[in-house]
mmCIF file of C-alpha atoms in Angstrom:
data_model
loop_
_atom_site.group_PDB
_atom_site.id
_atom_site.type_symbol
_atom_site.label_atom_id
_atom_site.label_comp_id
_atom_site.label_asym_id
_atom_site.label_seq_id
_atom_site.Cartn_x
_atom_site.Cartn_y
_atom_site.Cartn_z
ATOM 1 C CA UNK A 126 67.282 2.993 -5.810
ATOM 2 C CA UNK A 127 63.987 1.292 -5.139
ATOM 3 C CA UNK A 128 60.787 3.290 -5.309
ATOM 4 C CA UNK A 129 62.076 5.621 -7.981
ATOM 5 C CA UNK A 130 59.576 4.481 -10.602
ATOM 6 C CA UNK A 131 56.974 7.067 -9.664
ATOM 7 C CA UNK A 132 59.493 9.883 -9.872
ATOM 8 C CA UNK A 133 60.452 8.729 -13.363
ATOM 9 C CA UNK A 134 56.758 8.496 -14.172
ATOM 10 C CA UNK A 135 56.204 12.057 -12.925
ATOM 11 C CA UNK A 136 58.909 13.456 -15.200
ATOM 12 C CA UNK A 137 57.733 11.405 -18.185
ATOM 13 C CA UNK A 138 54.103 12.442 -17.727
ATOM 14 C CA UNK A 139 55.026 16.114 -17.399
ATOM 15 C CA UNK A 140 57.339 15.873 -20.413
ATOM 16 C CA UNK A 141 54.559 14.272 -22.403
ATOM 17 C CA UNK A 142 51.990 16.836 -21.305
ATOM 18 C CA UNK A 143 54.302 19.798 -22.030
ATOM 19 C CA UNK A 144 54.979 18.529 -25.557
ATOM 20 C CA UNK A 145 51.607 17.100 -26.517
ATOM 21 C CA UNK A 146 49.945 20.202 -25.093
ATOM 22 C CA UNK A 147 51.570 22.274 -27.838
ATOM 23 C CA UNK A 148 51.213 19.705 -30.577
ATOM 24 C CA UNK A 149 47.679 18.404 -30.525
ATOM 25 C CA UNK A 150 45.070 20.050 -32.667
ATOM 26 C CA UNK A 151 42.547 22.222 -30.903
ATOM 27 C CA UNK A 152 38.858 22.456 -31.743
ATOM 28 C CA UNK A 153 37.721 25.082 -34.249
ATOM 29 C CA UNK A 154 35.141 26.207 -31.742
ATOM 30 C CA UNK A 155 37.922 27.353 -29.409
ATOM 31 C CA UNK A 156 39.722 29.162 -32.224
ATOM 32 C CA UNK A 157 36.552 31.122 -32.911
ATOM 33 C CA UNK A 158 35.972 32.084 -29.278
ATOM 34 C CA UNK A 159 37.892 34.426 -26.988
ATOM 35 C CA UNK A 160 40.125 31.480 -26.081
ATOM 36 C CA UNK A 161 41.822 30.760 -29.411
ATOM 37 C CA UNK A 162 45.143 29.009 -28.788
ATOM 38 C CA UNK A 163 44.994 29.793 -25.072
ATOM 39 C CA UNK A 164 42.718 26.782 -24.629
ATOM 40 C CA UNK A 165 46.059 24.965 -24.388
ATOM 41 C CA UNK A 166 46.416 26.483 -20.925
ATOM 42 C CA UNK A 167 44.073 23.691 -19.902
ATOM 43 C CA UNK A 168 47.214 21.522 -19.931
ATOM 44 C CA UNK A 169 49.334 23.915 -17.869
ATOM 45 C CA UNK A 170 47.151 26.112 -15.660
ATOM 46 C CA UNK A 171 44.373 23.713 -14.650
ATOM 47 C CA UNK A 172 46.650 20.847 -13.505
ATOM 48 C CA UNK A 173 48.055 23.248 -10.876
ATOM 49 C CA UNK A 174 44.610 23.494 -9.238
ATOM 50 C CA UNK A 175 43.785 19.816 -9.595
ATOM 51 C CA UNK A 176 47.184 18.885 -8.221
ATOM 52 C CA UNK A 177 46.720 21.344 -5.372
ATOM 53 C CA UNK A 178 43.408 19.752 -4.445
ATOM 54 C CA UNK A 179 44.811 16.238 -4.400
ATOM 55 C CA UNK A 180 47.771 17.385 -2.286
ATOM 56 C CA UNK A 181 45.402 19.105 0.144
ATOM 57 C CA UNK A 182 43.417 15.893 0.542
ATOM 58 C CA UNK A 183 46.662 14.083 1.379
ATOM 59 C CA UNK A 184 47.490 16.831 3.881
ATOM 60 C CA UNK A 185 44.113 16.404 5.611
ATOM 61 C CA UNK A 186 44.525 12.623 5.766
ATOM 62 C CA UNK A 187 47.875 13.052 7.527
ATOM 63 C CA UNK A 188 46.322 15.642 9.852
ATOM 64 C CA UNK A 189 43.647 13.140 10.854
ATOM 65 C CA UNK A 190 46.282 10.460 11.290
ATOM 66 C CA UNK A 191 48.214 12.799 13.551
ATOM 67 C CA UNK A 192 45.146 13.443 15.666
ATOM 68 C CA UNK A 193 44.649 9.687 16.027
ATOM 69 C CA UNK A 194 48.245 8.627 16.730
ATOM 70 C CA UNK A 195 50.057 11.798 17.746
ATOM 71 C CA UNK A 196 53.126 10.828 15.768
ATOM 72 C CA UNK A 197 55.445 13.648 14.740
ATOM 73 C CA UNK A 198 56.057 12.254 11.256
ATOM 74 C CA UNK A 199 52.362 12.577 10.373
ATOM 75 C CA UNK A 200 52.486 16.227 11.390
ATOM 76 C CA UNK A 201 55.540 16.752 9.160
ATOM 77 C CA UNK A 202 53.769 15.097 6.237
ATOM 78 C CA UNK A 203 50.605 17.119 6.792
ATOM 79 C CA UNK A 204 52.356 20.490 6.817
ATOM 80 C CA UNK A 205 54.649 19.745 3.884
ATOM 81 C CA UNK A 206 51.823 18.523 1.667
ATOM 82 C CA UNK A 207 49.950 21.710 2.567
ATOM 83 C CA UNK A 208 53.067 23.721 1.673
ATOM 84 C CA UNK A 209 53.328 22.209 -1.800
ATOM 85 C CA UNK A 210 49.572 22.592 -2.266
ATOM 86 C CA UNK A 211 49.868 26.308 -1.498
ATOM 87 C CA UNK A 212 52.794 26.603 -3.920
ATOM 88 C CA UNK A 213 50.672 24.996 -6.657
ATOM 89 C CA UNK A 214 47.777 27.259 -5.712
ATOM 90 C CA UNK A 215 49.901 30.392 -6.036
ATOM 91 C CA UNK A 216 51.214 29.202 -9.406
ATOM 92 C CA UNK A 217 47.629 28.473 -10.439
ATOM 93 C CA UNK A 218 46.502 31.943 -9.397
ATOM 94 C CA UNK A 219 49.392 33.676 -11.199
ATOM 95 C CA UNK A 220 48.965 31.700 -14.428
ATOM 96 C CA UNK A 221 45.199 32.112 -14.251
ATOM 97 C CA UNK A 222 45.530 35.840 -13.745
ATOM 98 C CA UNK A 223 47.791 36.121 -16.779
ATOM 99 C CA UNK A 224 45.394 34.037 -18.845
ATOM 100 C CA UNK A 225 42.429 36.125 -17.690
ATOM 101 C CA UNK A 226 44.092 39.371 -18.814
ATOM 102 C CA UNK A 227 44.052 38.214 -22.435
ATOM 103 C CA UNK A 228 40.706 36.454 -22.514
ATOM 104 C CA UNK A 229 38.394 38.059 -19.968
ATOM 105 C CA UNK A 230 40.217 41.393 -20.234
ATOM 106 C CA UNK A 231 41.384 41.867 -16.647
ATOM 107 C CA UNK A 232 44.041 40.372 -14.411
ATOM 108 C CA UNK A 233 41.491 39.726 -11.672
ATOM 109 C CA UNK A 234 37.918 40.037 -12.904
ATOM 110 C CA UNK A 235 35.306 40.061 -10.165
ATOM 111 C CA UNK A 236 34.393 36.399 -10.342
ATOM 112 C CA UNK A 237 33.103 33.966 -7.752
ATOM 113 C CA UNK A 238 35.730 31.344 -8.543
ATOM 114 C CA UNK A 239 38.669 33.739 -8.478
ATOM 115 C CA UNK A 240 37.628 35.390 -5.241
ATOM 116 C CA UNK A 241 36.877 32.010 -3.675
ATOM 117 C CA UNK A 242 40.306 30.718 -4.650
ATOM 118 C CA UNK A 243 41.896 33.908 -3.315
ATOM 119 C CA UNK A 244 40.180 33.594 0.061
ATOM 120 C CA UNK A 245 40.944 29.869 0.126
ATOM 121 C CA UNK A 246 44.641 30.500 -0.381
ATOM 122 C CA UNK A 247 44.557 33.080 2.421
ATOM 123 C CA UNK A 248 43.000 30.459 4.712
ATOM 124 C CA UNK A 249 45.909 28.147 3.987
ATOM 125 C CA UNK A 250 48.459 30.921 4.400
ATOM 126 C CA UNK A 251 46.873 31.605 7.793
ATOM 127 C CA UNK A 252 47.405 27.926 8.586
ATOM 128 C CA UNK A 253 51.113 28.233 7.873
ATOM 129 C CA UNK A 254 51.377 31.443 9.911
ATOM 130 C CA UNK A 255 49.432 29.862 12.777
ATOM 131 C CA UNK A 256 51.988 27.069 12.873
ATOM 132 C CA UNK A 257 54.928 29.411 13.044
ATOM 133 C CA UNK A 258 53.260 31.229 15.942
ATOM 134 C CA UNK A 259 53.174 28.260 18.344
ATOM 135 C CA UNK A 260 56.437 27.333 20.012
ATOM 136 C CA UNK A 261 55.552 24.075 21.712
ATOM 137 C CA UNK A 262 55.777 21.266 19.080
ATOM 138 C CA UNK A 263 52.951 19.028 20.319
ATOM 139 C CA UNK A 264 50.555 21.912 20.724
ATOM 140 C CA UNK A 265 51.556 23.299 17.348
ATOM 141 C CA UNK A 266 50.944 19.972 15.638
ATOM 142 C CA UNK A 267 47.589 19.426 17.325
ATOM 143 C CA UNK A 268 46.216 22.927 16.733
ATOM 144 C CA UNK A 269 47.333 22.979 13.102
ATOM 145 C CA UNK A 270 45.940 19.495 12.446
ATOM 146 C CA UNK A 271 42.530 20.576 13.734
ATOM 147 C CA UNK A 272 42.719 23.805 11.729
ATOM 148 C CA UNK A 273 43.629 21.778 8.630
ATOM 149 C CA UNK A 274 40.648 19.470 9.027
ATOM 150 C CA UNK A 275 38.320 22.483 9.195
ATOM 151 C CA UNK A 276 40.053 24.530 6.499
ATOM 152 C CA UNK A 277 39.807 21.904 3.791
ATOM 153 C CA UNK A 278 36.004 21.657 3.570
ATOM 154 C CA UNK A 279 35.743 25.453 3.617
ATOM 155 C CA UNK A 280 38.213 25.578 0.758
ATOM 156 C CA UNK A 281 36.232 22.994 -1.219
ATOM 157 C CA UNK A 282 33.050 25.016 -0.737
ATOM 158 C CA UNK A 283 34.816 28.224 -1.790
ATOM 159 C CA UNK A 284 36.260 26.942 -5.042
ATOM 160 C CA UNK A 285 33.999 24.088 -6.115
ATOM 161 C CA UNK A 286 30.535 24.794 -4.756
ATOM 162 C CA UNK A 287 29.922 28.542 -4.362
ATOM 163 C CA UNK A 288 31.117 29.381 -7.901
ATOM 164 C CA UNK A 289 28.607 26.873 -9.222
ATOM 165 C CA UNK A 290 25.768 28.537 -7.350
ATOM 166 C CA UNK A 291 26.717 31.971 -8.639
ATOM 167 C CA UNK A 292 27.593 33.143 -12.083
ATOM 168 C CA UNK A 293 31.201 32.568 -12.905
ATOM 169 C CA UNK A 294 33.366 33.179 -15.916
ATOM 170 C CA UNK A 295 34.966 29.806 -15.383
ATOM 171 C CA UNK A 296 33.813 26.886 -17.486
ATOM 172 C CA UNK A 297 31.691 24.423 -15.588
ATOM 173 C CA UNK A 298 30.195 27.032 -13.238
ATOM 174 C CA UNK A 299 26.898 28.881 -13.009
ATOM 175 C CA UNK A 300 25.330 27.235 -16.025
ATOM 176 C CA UNK A 301 28.546 27.824 -17.927
ATOM 177 C CA UNK A 302 29.477 24.491 -19.470
ATOM 178 C CA UNK A 303 32.962 23.028 -19.012
ATOM 179 C CA UNK A 304 35.452 22.743 -21.805
ATOM 180 C CA UNK A 305 33.530 19.682 -22.941
ATOM 181 C CA UNK A 306 31.465 22.143 -24.951
ATOM 182 C CA UNK A 307 34.434 22.579 -27.245
ATOM 183 C CA UNK A 308 33.731 19.195 -28.858
ATOM 184 C CA UNK A 309 37.158 17.503 -29.326
ATOM 185 C CA UNK A 310 37.677 16.598 -25.842
ATOM 186 C CA UNK A 311 38.773 13.016 -26.147
ATOM 187 C CA UNK A 312 42.056 14.348 -27.533
ATOM 188 C CA UNK A 313 42.442 17.035 -24.930
ATOM 189 C CA UNK A 314 41.592 14.702 -22.091
ATOM 190 C CA UNK A 315 44.430 12.441 -23.220
ATOM 191 C CA UNK A 316 46.808 15.287 -22.410
ATOM 192 C CA UNK A 317 44.985 16.869 -19.490
ATOM 193 C CA UNK A 318 44.722 13.843 -17.194
ATOM 194 C CA UNK A 319 48.360 12.775 -17.630
ATOM 195 C CA UNK A 320 49.312 16.382 -16.880
ATOM 196 C CA UNK A 321 47.338 16.303 -13.626
ATOM 197 C CA UNK A 322 48.874 12.963 -12.651
ATOM 198 C CA UNK A 323 52.394 14.110 -13.527
ATOM 199 C CA UNK A 324 52.237 17.398 -11.629
ATOM 200 C CA UNK A 325 50.634 15.739 -8.635
ATOM 201 C CA UNK A 326 53.426 13.173 -8.485
ATOM 202 C CA UNK A 327 55.967 15.977 -8.817
ATOM 203 C CA UNK A 328 54.282 17.668 -5.863
ATOM 204 C CA UNK A 329 54.543 14.448 -3.864
ATOM 205 C CA UNK A 330 58.252 14.343 -4.708
ATOM 206 C CA UNK A 331 58.757 17.919 -3.453
ATOM 207 C CA UNK A 332 56.805 17.179 -0.291
ATOM 208 C CA UNK A 333 58.684 13.925 0.369
ATOM 209 C CA UNK A 334 62.026 15.724 0.189
ATOM 210 C CA UNK A 335 60.907 18.424 2.595
ATOM 211 C CA UNK A 336 59.472 15.834 4.979
ATOM 212 C CA UNK A 337 62.841 14.047 5.021
ATOM 213 C CA UNK A 338 64.645 17.314 5.675
ATOM 214 C CA UNK A 339 62.299 18.033 8.573
ATOM 215 C CA UNK A 340 63.023 14.624 10.035
ATOM 216 C CA UNK A 341 66.752 15.281 9.745
ATOM 217 C CA UNK A 342 66.346 18.641 11.468
ATOM 218 C CA UNK A 343 64.320 17.160 14.312
ATOM 219 C CA UNK A 344 66.828 14.303 14.718
ATOM 220 C CA UNK A 345 69.627 16.842 15.078
ATOM 221 C CA UNK A 346 67.727 18.843 17.655
ATOM 222 C CA UNK A 347 67.210 15.835 19.905
ATOM 223 C CA UNK B 233 76.652 -3.742 -15.099
ATOM 224 C CA UNK B 234 74.742 -5.003 -18.107
ATOM 225 C CA UNK B 235 72.041 -2.478 -17.373
ATOM 226 C CA UNK B 236 74.531 0.395 -17.389
ATOM 227 C CA UNK B 237 76.001 -0.693 -20.742
ATOM 228 C CA UNK B 238 72.523 -0.998 -22.165
ATOM 229 C CA UNK B 239 71.663 2.473 -20.895
ATOM 230 C CA UNK B 240 74.805 3.969 -22.450
ATOM 231 C CA UNK B 241 74.030 2.234 -25.755
ATOM 232 C CA UNK B 242 70.511 3.649 -25.713
ATOM 233 C CA UNK B 243 71.812 7.148 -24.950
ATOM 234 C CA UNK B 244 74.284 6.863 -27.861
ATOM 235 C CA UNK B 245 71.507 5.773 -30.204
ATOM 236 C CA UNK B 246 69.418 8.740 -29.114
ATOM 237 C CA UNK B 247 72.276 11.192 -29.663
ATOM 238 C CA UNK B 248 72.921 9.738 -33.146
ATOM 239 C CA UNK B 249 69.255 10.101 -33.978
ATOM 240 C CA UNK B 250 69.284 13.678 -32.752
ATOM 241 C CA UNK B 251 72.449 14.520 -34.703
ATOM 242 C CA UNK B 252 70.858 13.065 -37.808
ATOM 243 C CA UNK B 253 67.809 15.230 -37.279
ATOM 244 C CA UNK B 254 69.856 18.368 -36.819
ATOM 245 C CA UNK B 255 72.041 17.603 -39.852
ATOM 246 C CA UNK B 256 69.116 16.970 -42.184
ATOM 247 C CA UNK B 257 68.535 20.180 -44.133
ATOM 248 C CA UNK B 258 65.472 18.988 -45.966
ATOM 249 C CA UNK B 259 62.346 20.418 -44.393
ATOM 250 C CA UNK B 260 60.364 17.321 -45.266
ATOM 251 C CA UNK B 261 62.682 14.904 -43.497
ATOM 252 C CA UNK B 262 63.821 16.879 -40.454
ATOM 253 C CA UNK B 263 61.576 16.762 -37.437
ATOM 254 C CA UNK B 264 63.000 20.027 -36.135
ATOM 255 C CA UNK B 265 62.261 21.928 -39.322
ATOM 256 C CA UNK B 266 58.715 20.706 -39.788
ATOM 257 C CA UNK B 267 55.491 22.272 -38.491
ATOM 258 C CA UNK B 268 56.879 25.781 -38.163
ATOM 259 C CA UNK B 269 59.785 24.450 -36.019
ATOM 260 C CA UNK B 270 57.484 23.900 -33.018
ATOM 261 C CA UNK B 271 59.559 20.848 -32.075
ATOM 262 C CA UNK B 272 62.485 23.137 -31.331
ATOM 263 C CA UNK B 273 60.361 24.834 -28.667
ATOM 264 C CA UNK B 274 59.380 21.454 -27.278
ATOM 265 C CA UNK B 275 63.021 20.401 -27.194
ATOM 266 C CA UNK B 276 63.877 23.478 -25.169
ATOM 267 C CA UNK B 277 60.989 22.927 -22.742
ATOM 268 C CA UNK B 278 62.127 19.342 -22.227
ATOM 269 C CA UNK B 279 65.722 20.482 -21.667
ATOM 270 C CA UNK B 280 64.538 22.822 -18.922
ATOM 271 C CA UNK B 281 62.408 20.096 -17.386
ATOM 272 C CA UNK B 282 65.352 17.692 -17.352
ATOM 273 C CA UNK B 283 67.583 20.372 -15.817
ATOM 274 C CA UNK B 284 65.091 20.999 -13.022
ATOM 275 C CA UNK B 285 64.706 17.257 -12.503
ATOM 276 C CA UNK B 286 68.460 16.764 -12.312
ATOM 277 C CA UNK B 287 68.620 19.479 -9.660
ATOM 278 C CA UNK B 288 65.835 17.782 -7.709
ATOM 279 C CA UNK B 289 67.741 14.489 -7.838
ATOM 280 C CA UNK B 290 70.839 16.334 -6.631
ATOM 281 C CA UNK B 291 68.931 17.640 -3.603
ATOM 282 C CA UNK B 292 67.561 14.159 -2.982
ATOM 283 C CA UNK B 293 71.092 12.684 -2.950
ATOM 284 C CA UNK B 294 72.197 15.325 -0.443
ATOM 285 C CA UNK B 295 69.235 14.477 1.748
ATOM 286 C CA UNK B 296 70.053 10.782 1.566
ATOM 287 C CA UNK B 297 73.613 11.518 2.622
ATOM 288 C CA UNK B 298 72.435 13.448 5.670
ATOM 289 C CA UNK B 299 70.028 10.653 6.600
ATOM 290 C CA UNK B 300 72.842 8.122 6.381
ATOM 291 C CA UNK B 301 75.078 10.277 8.566
ATOM 292 C CA UNK B 302 72.399 10.466 11.234
ATOM 293 C CA UNK B 303 71.820 6.710 11.102
ATOM 294 C CA UNK B 304 75.563 6.136 11.440
ATOM 295 C CA UNK B 305 75.781 8.503 14.385
ATOM 296 C CA UNK B 306 73.056 6.573 16.192
ATOM 297 C CA UNK B 307 74.473 3.088 15.775
#
């Protein structure tokens, strides 16, 4: 039962963020804008994307490790972290789409950030399909590790850089200030960052379980 | 063993506290009847979170069992 502390921490942080996210007061400025109470989605929708990014970084690190050492377990870790990252990304896209319908007026407004995220997710889905298309394990691991290393920077450009160079509906892009413009912030940050940490840890938990299952499967095949 | 007893005691204290909250009819004193009953919603969200977590732990135990079986088979 060692090494359970971070799993407990994950659940506590998420529990805290779920509750505090509904309880804390929100700035009047938000109430008077198109956001109103939906500014609370900052605690639920945005952590999906932040968590996804952190998990993708972990996936790339394992991909690089695999390319250096050629150890199967690094390949397992790389693909499973990418899997959870994609899951978080899909959840982020669905929740964002729902949010957009009631603030920006459409499920998928034509927006640099949304389209970038959409293409980015497709790049990662292609990664998962590419893997399933190669039979030979070593080749599969090597090709997908290289793909991963190239896909990540493209993804970063698509969702963090291009939207900032164009106009975007999203806060923090194209001269559009982040949520920091809604004064408060100190309060909201105290919920937002724990939410990101909690969901990221939960993602690590998911990934760790799937990595272990993969190891079991490969042990049985030998 | 001491830890387990302590944990049970804490759980009992929590349940008593909760029962007290539910029994209190006065809106001013009951947490679950204050603030437009938002705490009821939070309670339900936390119940779902703990259910999902319990399921995750269940899967983890299963995994551990399989790992142990494989280790046993090797030695």
